[in-house]
Short mmCIF file of C-alpha atoms and ligand atoms in Angstrom, two decimals:
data_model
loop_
_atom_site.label_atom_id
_atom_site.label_comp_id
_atom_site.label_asym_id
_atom_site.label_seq_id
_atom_site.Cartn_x
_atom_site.Cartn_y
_atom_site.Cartn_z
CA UNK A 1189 0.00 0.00 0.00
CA UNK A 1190 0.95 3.44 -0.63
CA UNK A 1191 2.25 5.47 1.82
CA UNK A 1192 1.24 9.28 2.93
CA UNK A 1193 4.19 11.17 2.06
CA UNK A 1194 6.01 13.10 5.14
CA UNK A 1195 6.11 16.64 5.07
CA UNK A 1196 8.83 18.30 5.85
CA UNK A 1197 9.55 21.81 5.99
CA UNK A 1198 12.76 23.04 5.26
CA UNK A 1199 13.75 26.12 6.99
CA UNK A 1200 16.70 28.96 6.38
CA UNK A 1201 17.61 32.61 6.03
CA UNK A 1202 20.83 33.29 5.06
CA UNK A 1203 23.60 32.53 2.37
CA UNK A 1204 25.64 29.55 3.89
CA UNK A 1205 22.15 28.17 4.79
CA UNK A 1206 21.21 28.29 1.52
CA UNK A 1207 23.85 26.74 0.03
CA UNK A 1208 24.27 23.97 2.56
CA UNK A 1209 20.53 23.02 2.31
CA UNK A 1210 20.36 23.50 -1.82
CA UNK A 1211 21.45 19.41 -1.59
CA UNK A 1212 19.21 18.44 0.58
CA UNK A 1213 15.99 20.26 -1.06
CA UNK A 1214 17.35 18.31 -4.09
CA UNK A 1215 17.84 15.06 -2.73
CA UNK A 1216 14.09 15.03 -0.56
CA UNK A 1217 12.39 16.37 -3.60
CA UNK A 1218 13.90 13.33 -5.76
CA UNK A 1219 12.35 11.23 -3.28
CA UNK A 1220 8.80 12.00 -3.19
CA UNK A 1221 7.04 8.74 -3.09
CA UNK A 1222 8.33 9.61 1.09
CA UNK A 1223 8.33 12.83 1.25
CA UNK A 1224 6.47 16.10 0.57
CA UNK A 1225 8.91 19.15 1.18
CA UNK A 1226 7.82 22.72 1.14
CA UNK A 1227 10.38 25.71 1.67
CA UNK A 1228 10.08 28.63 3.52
CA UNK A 1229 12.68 31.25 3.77
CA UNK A 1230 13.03 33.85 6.84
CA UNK A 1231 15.35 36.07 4.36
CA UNK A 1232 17.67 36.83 7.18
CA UNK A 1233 19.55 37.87 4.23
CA UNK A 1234 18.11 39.39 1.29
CA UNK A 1235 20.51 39.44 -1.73
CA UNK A 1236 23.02 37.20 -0.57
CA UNK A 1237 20.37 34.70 -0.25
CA UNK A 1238 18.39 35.56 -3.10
CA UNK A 1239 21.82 34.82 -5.26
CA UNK A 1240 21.62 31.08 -4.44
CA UNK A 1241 18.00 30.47 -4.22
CA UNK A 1242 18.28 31.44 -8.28
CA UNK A 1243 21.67 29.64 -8.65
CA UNK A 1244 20.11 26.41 -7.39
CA UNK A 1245 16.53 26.88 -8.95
CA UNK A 1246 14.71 27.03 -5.79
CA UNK A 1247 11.50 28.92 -5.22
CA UNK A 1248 10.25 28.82 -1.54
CA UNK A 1249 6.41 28.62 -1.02
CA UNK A 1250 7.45 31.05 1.91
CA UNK A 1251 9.26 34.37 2.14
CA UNK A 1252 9.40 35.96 5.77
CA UNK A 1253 11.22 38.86 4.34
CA UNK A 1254 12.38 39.81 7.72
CA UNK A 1255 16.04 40.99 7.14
CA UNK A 1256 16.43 44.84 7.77
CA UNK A 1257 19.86 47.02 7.61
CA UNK A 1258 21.57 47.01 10.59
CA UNK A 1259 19.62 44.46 12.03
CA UNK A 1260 19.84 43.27 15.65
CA UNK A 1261 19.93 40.09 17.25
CA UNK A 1262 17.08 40.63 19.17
CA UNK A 1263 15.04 41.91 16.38
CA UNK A 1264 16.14 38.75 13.81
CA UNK A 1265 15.20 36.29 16.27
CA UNK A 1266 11.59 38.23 16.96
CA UNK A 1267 11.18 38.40 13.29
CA UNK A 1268 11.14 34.74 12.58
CA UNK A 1269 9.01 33.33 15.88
CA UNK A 1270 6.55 35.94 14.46
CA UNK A 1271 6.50 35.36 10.84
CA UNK A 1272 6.88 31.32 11.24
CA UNK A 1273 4.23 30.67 13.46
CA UNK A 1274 1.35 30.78 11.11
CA UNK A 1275 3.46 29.16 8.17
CA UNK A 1276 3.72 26.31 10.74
CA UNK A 1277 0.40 26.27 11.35
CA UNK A 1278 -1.12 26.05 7.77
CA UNK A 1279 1.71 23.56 6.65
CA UNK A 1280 1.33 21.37 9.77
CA UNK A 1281 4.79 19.77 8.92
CA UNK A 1282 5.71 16.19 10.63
CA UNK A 1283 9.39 17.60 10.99
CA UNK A 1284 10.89 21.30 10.28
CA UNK A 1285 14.59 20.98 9.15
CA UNK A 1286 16.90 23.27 10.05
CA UNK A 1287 20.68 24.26 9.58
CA UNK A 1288 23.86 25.19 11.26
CA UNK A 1289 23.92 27.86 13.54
CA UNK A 1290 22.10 31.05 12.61
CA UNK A 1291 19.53 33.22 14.68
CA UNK A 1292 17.46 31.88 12.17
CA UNK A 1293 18.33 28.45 12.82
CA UNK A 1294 17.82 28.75 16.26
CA UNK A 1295 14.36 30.67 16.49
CA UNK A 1296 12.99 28.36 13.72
CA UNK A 1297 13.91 25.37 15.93
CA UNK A 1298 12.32 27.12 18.89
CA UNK A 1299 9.37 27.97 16.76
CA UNK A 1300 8.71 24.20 15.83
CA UNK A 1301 9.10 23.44 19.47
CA UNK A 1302 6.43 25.89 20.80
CA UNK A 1303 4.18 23.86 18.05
CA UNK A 1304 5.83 20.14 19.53
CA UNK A 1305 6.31 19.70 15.73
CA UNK A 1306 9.96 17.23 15.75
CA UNK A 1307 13.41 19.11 14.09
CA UNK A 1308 16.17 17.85 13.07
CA UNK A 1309 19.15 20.11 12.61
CA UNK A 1310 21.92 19.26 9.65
CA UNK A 1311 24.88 20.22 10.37
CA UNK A 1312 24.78 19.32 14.34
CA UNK A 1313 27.39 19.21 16.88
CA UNK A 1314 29.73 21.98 15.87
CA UNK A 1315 31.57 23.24 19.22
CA UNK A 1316 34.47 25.35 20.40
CA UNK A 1317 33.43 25.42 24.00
CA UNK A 1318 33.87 29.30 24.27
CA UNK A 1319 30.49 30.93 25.01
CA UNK A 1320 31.26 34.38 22.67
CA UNK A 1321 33.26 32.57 20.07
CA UNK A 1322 31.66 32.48 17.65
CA UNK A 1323 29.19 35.18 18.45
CA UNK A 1324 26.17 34.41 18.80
CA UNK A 1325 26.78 30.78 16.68
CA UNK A 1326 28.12 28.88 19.43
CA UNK A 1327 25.57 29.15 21.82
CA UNK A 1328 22.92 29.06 19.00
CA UNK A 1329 24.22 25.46 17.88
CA UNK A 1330 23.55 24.56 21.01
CA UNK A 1331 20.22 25.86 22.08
CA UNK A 1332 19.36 24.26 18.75
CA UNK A 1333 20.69 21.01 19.79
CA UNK A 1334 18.38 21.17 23.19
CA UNK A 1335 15.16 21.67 20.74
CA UNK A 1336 16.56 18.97 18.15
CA UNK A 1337 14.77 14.91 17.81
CA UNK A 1338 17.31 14.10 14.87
CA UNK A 1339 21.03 15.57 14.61
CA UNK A 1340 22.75 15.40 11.49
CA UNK A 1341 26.55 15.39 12.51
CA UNK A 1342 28.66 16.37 9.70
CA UNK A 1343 31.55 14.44 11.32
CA UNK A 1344 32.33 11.94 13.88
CA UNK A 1345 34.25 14.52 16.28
CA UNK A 1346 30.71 16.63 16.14
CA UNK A 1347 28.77 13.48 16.59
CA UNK A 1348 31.33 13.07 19.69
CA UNK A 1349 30.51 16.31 21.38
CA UNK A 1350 26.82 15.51 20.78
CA UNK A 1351 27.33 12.09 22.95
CA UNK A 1352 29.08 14.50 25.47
CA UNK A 1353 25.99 16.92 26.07
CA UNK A 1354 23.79 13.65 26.82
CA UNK A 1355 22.01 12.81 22.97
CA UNK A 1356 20.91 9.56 22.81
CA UNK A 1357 23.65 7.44 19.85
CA UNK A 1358 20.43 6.51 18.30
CA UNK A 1359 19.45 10.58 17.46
CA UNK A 1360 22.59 11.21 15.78
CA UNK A 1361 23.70 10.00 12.01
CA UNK A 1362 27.21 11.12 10.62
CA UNK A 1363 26.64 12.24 7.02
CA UNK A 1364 29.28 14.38 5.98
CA UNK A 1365 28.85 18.42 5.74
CA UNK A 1366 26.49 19.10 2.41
CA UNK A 1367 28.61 21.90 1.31
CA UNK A 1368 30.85 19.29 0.10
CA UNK A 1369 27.88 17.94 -2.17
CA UNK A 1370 27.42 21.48 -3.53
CA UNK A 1371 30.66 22.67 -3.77
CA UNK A 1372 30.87 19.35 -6.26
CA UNK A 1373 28.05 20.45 -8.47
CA UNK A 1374 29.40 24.14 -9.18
CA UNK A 1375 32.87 24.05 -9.63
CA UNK A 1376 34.30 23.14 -12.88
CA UNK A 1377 37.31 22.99 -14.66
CA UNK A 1378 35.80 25.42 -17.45
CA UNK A 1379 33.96 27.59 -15.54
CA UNK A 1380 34.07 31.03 -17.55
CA UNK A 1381 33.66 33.68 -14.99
CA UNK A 1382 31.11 36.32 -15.69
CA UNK A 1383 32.02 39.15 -13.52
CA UNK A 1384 34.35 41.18 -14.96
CA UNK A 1385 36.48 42.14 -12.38
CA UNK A 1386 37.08 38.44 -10.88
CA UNK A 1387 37.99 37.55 -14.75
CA UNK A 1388 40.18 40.09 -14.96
CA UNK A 1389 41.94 39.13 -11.95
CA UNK A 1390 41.92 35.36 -12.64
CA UNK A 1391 43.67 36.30 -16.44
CA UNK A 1392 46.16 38.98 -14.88
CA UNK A 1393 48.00 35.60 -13.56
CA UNK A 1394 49.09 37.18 -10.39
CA UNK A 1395 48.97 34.63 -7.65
CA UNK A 1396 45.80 35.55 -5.95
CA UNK A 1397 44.68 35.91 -1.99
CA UNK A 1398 40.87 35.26 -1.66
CA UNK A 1399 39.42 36.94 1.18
CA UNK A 1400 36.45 37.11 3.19
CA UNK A 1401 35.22 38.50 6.63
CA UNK A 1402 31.91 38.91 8.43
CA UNK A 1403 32.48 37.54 12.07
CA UNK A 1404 30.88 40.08 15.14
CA UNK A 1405 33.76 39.35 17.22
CA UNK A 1406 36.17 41.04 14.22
CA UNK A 1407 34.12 44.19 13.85
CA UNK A 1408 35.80 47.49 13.58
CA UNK A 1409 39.54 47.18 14.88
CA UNK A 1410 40.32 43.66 14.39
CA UNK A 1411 39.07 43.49 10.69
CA UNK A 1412 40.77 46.58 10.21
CA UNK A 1413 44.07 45.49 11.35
CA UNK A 1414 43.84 42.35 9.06
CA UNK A 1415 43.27 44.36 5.67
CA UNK A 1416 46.14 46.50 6.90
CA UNK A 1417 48.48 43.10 6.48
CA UNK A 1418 46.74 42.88 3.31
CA UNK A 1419 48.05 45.52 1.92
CA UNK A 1420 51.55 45.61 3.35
CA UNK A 1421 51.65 41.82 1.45
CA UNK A 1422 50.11 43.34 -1.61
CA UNK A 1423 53.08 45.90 -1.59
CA UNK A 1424 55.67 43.58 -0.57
CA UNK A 1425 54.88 41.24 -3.21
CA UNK A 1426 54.39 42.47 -6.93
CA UNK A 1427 53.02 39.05 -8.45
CA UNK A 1428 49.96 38.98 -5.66
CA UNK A 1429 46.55 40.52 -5.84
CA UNK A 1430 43.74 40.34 -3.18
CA UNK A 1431 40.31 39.65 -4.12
CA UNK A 1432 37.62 40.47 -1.30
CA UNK A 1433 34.29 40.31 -2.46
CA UNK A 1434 32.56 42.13 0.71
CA UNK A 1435 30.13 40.87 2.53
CA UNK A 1436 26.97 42.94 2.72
CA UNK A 1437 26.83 44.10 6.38
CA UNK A 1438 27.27 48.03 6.62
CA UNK A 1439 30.09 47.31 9.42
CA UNK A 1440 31.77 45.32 7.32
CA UNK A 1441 31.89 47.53 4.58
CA UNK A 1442 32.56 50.77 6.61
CA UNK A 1443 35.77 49.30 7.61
CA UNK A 1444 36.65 48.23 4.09
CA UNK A 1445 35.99 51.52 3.25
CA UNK A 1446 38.44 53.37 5.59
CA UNK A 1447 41.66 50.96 5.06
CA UNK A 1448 41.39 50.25 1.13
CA UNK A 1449 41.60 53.38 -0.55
CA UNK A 1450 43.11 52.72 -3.81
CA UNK A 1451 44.89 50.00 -3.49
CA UNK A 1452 46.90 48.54 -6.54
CA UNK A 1453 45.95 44.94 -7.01
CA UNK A 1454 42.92 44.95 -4.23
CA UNK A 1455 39.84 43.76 -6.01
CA UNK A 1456 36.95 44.70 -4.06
CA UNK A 1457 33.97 42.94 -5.45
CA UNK A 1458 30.35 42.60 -4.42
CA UNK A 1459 29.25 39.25 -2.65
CA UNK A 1460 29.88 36.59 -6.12
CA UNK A 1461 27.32 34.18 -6.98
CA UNK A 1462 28.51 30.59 -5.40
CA UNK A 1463 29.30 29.07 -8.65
CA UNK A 1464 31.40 32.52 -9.27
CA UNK A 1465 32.96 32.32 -6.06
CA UNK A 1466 33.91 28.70 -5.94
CA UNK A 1467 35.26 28.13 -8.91
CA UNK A 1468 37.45 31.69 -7.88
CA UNK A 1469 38.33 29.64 -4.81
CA UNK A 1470 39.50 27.01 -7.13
CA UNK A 1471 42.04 29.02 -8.93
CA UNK A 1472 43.26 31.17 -5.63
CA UNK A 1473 46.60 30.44 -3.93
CA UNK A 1474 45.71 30.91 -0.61
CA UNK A 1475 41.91 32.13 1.61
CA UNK A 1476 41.83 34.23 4.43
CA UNK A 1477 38.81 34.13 5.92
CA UNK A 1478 36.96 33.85 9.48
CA UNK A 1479 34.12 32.27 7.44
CA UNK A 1480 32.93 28.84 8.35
CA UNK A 1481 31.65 27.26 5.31
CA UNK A 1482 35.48 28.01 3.69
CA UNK A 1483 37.04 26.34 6.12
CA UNK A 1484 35.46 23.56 4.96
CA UNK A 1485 35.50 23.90 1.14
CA UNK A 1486 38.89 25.25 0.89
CA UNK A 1487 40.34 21.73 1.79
CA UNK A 1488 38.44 19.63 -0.28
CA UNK A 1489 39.84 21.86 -3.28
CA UNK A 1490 43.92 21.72 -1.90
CA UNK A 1491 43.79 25.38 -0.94
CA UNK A 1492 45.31 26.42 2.05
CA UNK A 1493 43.33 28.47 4.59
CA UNK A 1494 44.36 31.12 7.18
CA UNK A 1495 41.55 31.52 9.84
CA UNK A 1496 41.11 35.38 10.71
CA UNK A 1497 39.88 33.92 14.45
CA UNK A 1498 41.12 32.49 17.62
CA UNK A 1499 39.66 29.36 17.60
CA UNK A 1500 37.81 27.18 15.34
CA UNK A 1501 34.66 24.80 15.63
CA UNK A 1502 35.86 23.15 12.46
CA UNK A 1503 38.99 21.47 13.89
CA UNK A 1504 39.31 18.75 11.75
CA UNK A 1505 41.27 20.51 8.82
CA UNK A 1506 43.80 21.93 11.61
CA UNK A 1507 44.39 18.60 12.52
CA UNK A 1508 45.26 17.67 8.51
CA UNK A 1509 47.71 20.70 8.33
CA UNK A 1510 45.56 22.47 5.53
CA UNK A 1511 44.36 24.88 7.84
CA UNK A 1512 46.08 27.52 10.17
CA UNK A 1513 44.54 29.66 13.14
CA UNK A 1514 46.00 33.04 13.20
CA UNK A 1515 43.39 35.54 14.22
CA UNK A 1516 43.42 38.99 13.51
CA UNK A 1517 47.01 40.79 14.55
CA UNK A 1518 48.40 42.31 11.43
CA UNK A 1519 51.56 41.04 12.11
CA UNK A 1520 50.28 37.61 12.53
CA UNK A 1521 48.76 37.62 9.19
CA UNK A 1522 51.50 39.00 7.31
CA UNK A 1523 53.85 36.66 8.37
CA UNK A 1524 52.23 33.44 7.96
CA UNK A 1525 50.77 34.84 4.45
CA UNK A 1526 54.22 35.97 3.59
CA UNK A 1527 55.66 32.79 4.73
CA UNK A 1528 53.75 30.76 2.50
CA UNK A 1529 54.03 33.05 -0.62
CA UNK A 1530 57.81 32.86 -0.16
CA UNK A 1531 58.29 28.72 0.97
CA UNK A 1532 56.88 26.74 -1.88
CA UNK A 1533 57.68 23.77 0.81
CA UNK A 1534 55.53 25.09 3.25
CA UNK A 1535 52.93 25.75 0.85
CA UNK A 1536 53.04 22.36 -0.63
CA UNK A 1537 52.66 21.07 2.75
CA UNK A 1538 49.28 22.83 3.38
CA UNK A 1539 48.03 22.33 0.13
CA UNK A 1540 47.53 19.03 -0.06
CA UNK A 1541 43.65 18.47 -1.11
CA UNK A 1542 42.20 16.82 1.81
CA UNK A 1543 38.10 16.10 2.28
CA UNK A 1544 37.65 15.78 6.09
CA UNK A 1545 34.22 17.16 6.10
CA UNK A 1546 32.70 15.49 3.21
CA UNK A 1547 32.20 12.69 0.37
CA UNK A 1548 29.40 14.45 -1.55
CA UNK A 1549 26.80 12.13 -0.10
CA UNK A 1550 25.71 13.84 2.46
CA UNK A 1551 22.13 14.98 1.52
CA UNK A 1552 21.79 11.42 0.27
CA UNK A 1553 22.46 10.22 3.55
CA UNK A 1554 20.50 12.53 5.19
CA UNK A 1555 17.34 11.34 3.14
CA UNK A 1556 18.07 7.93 3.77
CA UNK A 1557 17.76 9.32 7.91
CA UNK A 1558 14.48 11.02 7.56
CA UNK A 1559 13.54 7.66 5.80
CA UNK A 1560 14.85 5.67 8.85
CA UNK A 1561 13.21 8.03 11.62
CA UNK A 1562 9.66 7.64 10.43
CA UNK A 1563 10.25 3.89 9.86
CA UNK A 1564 10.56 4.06 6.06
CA UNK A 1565 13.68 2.53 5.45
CA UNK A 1566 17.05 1.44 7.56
CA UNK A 1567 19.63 3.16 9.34
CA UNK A 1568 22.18 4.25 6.28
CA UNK A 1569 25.70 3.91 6.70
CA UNK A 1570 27.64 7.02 7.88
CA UNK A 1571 30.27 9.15 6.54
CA UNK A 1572 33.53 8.18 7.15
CA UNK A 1573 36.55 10.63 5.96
CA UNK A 1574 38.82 7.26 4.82
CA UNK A 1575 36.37 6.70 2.00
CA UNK A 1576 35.78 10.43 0.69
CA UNK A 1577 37.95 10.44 -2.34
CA UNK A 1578 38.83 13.27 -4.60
CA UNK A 1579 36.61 14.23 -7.39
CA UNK A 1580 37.82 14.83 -11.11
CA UNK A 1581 36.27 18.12 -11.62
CA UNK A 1582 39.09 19.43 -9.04
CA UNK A 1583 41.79 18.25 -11.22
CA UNK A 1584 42.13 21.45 -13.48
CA UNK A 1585 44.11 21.16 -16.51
CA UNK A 1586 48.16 22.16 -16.36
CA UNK A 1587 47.71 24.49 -18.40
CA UNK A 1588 45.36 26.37 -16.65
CA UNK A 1589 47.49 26.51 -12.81
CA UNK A 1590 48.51 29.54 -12.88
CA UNK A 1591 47.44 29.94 -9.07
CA UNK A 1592 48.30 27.02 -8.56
C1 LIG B 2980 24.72 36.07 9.61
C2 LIG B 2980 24.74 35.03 10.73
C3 LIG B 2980 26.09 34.34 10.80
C4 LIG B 2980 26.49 33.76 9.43
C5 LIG B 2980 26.43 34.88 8.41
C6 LIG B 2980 26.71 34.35 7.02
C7 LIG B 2980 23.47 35.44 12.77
C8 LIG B 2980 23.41 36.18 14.05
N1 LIG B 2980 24.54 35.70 12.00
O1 LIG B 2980 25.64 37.09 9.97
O2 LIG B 2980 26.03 33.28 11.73
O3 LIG B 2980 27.80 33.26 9.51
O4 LIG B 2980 25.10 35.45 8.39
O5 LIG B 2980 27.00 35.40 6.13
O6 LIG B 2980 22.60 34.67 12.46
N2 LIG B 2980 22.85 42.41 4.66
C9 LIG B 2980 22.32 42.88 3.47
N3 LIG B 2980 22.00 41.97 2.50
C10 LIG B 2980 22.20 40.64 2.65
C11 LIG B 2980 22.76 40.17 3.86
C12 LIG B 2980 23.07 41.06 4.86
O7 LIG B 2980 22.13 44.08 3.28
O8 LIG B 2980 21.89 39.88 1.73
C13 LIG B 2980 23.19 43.38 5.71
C14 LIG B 2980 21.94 43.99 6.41
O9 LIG B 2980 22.17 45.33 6.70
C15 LIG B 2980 21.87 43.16 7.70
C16 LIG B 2980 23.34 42.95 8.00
O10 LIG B 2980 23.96 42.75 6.73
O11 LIG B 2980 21.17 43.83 8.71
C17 LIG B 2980 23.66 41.81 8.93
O12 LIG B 2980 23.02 40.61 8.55
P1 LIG B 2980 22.81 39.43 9.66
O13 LIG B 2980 22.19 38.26 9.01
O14 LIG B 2980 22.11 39.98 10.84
O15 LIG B 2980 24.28 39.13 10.15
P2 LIG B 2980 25.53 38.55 9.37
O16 LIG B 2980 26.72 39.29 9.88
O17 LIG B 2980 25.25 38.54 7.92
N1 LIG B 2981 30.35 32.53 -0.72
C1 LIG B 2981 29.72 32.92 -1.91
N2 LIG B 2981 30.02 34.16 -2.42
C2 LIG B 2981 30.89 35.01 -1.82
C3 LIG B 2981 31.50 34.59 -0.61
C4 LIG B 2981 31.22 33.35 -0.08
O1 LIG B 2981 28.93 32.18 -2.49
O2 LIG B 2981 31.10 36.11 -2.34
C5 LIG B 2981 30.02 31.19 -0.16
C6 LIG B 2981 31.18 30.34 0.30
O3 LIG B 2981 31.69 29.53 -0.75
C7 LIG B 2981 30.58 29.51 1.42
C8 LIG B 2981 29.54 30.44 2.01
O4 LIG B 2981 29.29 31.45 1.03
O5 LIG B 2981 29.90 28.36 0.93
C9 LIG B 2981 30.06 31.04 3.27
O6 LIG B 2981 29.19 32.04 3.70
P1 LIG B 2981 29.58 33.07 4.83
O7 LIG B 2981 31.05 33.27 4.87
O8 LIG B 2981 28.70 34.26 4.62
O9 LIG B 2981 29.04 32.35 6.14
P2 LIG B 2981 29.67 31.28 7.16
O10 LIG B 2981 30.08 30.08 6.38
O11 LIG B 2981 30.80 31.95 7.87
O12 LIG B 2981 28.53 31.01 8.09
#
């Protein structure tokens, strides 16, 4: 007999959200003999959202609209208890999804738990046991993980710190971090790049420094001080260019404002498109960035990653050497940017390609989970880093290395 498909409703606001979800909308909708998914969007963020919603072809039967400039924490997490509870109401979902470690991801979670309507939360378990680092993420993984019947762990150490807080094995399935699966469907060897000014600096065949910031904890002095080092390396090295495309907070953008004024070799672009900015990440030397989701793509494509922060909930790329912590001190990130622009050793070292965090088959995983928890199907197996393997679309012609 047929049966009733489960609904699910898939919840998220903001860029990395989007992106790490994309697979998983994918994979449920492929599978709709089990499951019915609908989509509803807080729009935390508004354009940097809206870029991978049309990248990935998804059109949300709900748009919150909630993001305003210069928002606040408390009014972001008002905003979506507000504007979710009657979208919960009329879908009557069997489970909400919901990712990471937003405000968004948190309120939604609390949301479906005011309704006792079950959540599970992909990309579970990320810690670095500092209350205020990351700020507010750290404690809003957590509160999350209080509200949450079904944790996807993208890794076995965040599946660890999940047994440590008290979670029941049985609640937690290790499928690998989805950006991984969409990193794999955007970035190709001949991607032609459509902005001008990210062409331009991929042709000039200087070696180039890919940077992004957004963290609260780096506002105002600390970001400053790191795009000071910027451009002392910019200067110090003729064959290197920097390209920042700037995230869209005013703060952010203030400060980029007051330390880059023209700068020889700084491309300052607008927030790229993900297929745009992967495939740049693909052809980059070296990333500084306190961004998560980097941390965690960077890897997978051999690039070695500075981390603009003092500690890290994504631990396990430190641990392969591809990765370095070294916060926000100018002098800090000079030297160990310097350092590897001037010891090819060293930089062969850290840029071996390296897929801790994922196989690709993460969303496929997670489908087969939601299949298991309402006794459609059994347990799948789990991610495990020995068997992630490289994927051909990384391995870029010769010819075209130049930042390599
Ligand atoms: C948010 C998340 C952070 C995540 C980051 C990804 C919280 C508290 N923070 O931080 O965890 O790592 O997104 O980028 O959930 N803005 C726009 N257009 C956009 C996006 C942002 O104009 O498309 C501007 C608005 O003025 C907005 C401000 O940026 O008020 C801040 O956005 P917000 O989502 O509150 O914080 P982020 O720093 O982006
Ligand atoms: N990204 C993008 N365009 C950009 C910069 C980043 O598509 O101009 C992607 C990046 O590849 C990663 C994600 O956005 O998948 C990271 O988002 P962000 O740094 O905003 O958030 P975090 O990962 O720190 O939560």
């Amino acid at each position: 007999m047929k049966q009733t498909p489960q609904k699910v409703l898939i919840v998220f606001g903001t860029r990395p959200e989007a992106i790490k979800m994309a697979p998983v909308i994918q994979a449920l909708r492929t599978a709709d003999d089990f499951f019915r998914v609908t989509v509803a969007v807080t729009a935390q963020h508004r354009e940097m959202l809206d870029q991978v919603l049309r990248l990935f072809d998804i059109v949300p039967e709900y748009d919150l609209n909630i993001m305003r400039e210069d928002q606040t924490l408390f009014e972001v997490t008002a905003r979506v208890l507000q504007e979710l509870e009657p979208v919960l109401r009329e879908v009557r979902p069997d489970i909400v999804l919901v990712h990471g470690d937003t405000t968004t991801t948190f309120a939604a979670a609390l949301a479906a738990f005011y309704l006792k309507i079950a959540v599970g939360h992909v990309e579970a378990g990320l810690r670095t046991g500092e209350k205020y680092a990351p700020f507010p993420e750290e404690i809003n993984r957590r509160l999350a993980a209080v509200l949450t019947d079904l944790h996807f762990a993208p890794t076995v150490r965040a599946r660890t710190a999940l047994l440590q807080e008290g979670i029941a094995p049985e609640k937690i399935l290790v499928t690998g971090n989805t950006v991984i699966d969409a990193l794999y469907q955007v970035v190709r060897s001949d991607h032609r790049f459509e902005d001008p000014v990210v062409a331009a600096a991929v042709e000039s065949g200087h070696r180039l420094l890919l940077v992004t910031t957004h963290r609260r904890e780096n506002w105002g002095e600390p970001l400053a001080s790191v795009y000071r080092a910027l451009k002392r390396l910019v200067l110090a090295y003729p064959d290197v260019a920097v390209v920042f495309p700037v995230h869209r907070n005013p703060l952010v953008r203030q400060t980029v404002r007051e330390v880059f004024t023209a700068c020889p070799r700084v491309y300052l672009t607008e927030p790229l498109s993900y297929g745009e900015f992967a495939n740049l990440m693909a052809r980059s030397f070296l990333v500084l960035t306190d961004s998560g989701g980097l941390q965690e793509e960077a890897p997978a494509l051999g690039k070695p990653v500075l981390v603009l922060r003092a500690v890290t909930e994504r631990p396990e790329a430190l641990e392969a050497g591809t990765v370095e912590l070294v916060g926000t001190g100018e002098e800090c990130v000079f030297n160990a940017a310097a350092r590897l622009l001037s010891d090819s050793e060293a930089y062969r070292r850290m840029a071996a390609a390296v897929n801790p965090y994922g196989d690709g088959r993460a969303a496929e995983r997670i489908t087969a989970g939601l299949r298991n928890y309402f006794g459609l199907g059994p347990r799948p197996d789990e991610f495990s880093p020995a068997c992630s393997v490289g994927h051909k679309v990384f391995q870029v012609p010769v010819g075209e290395r130049k930042n390599f």
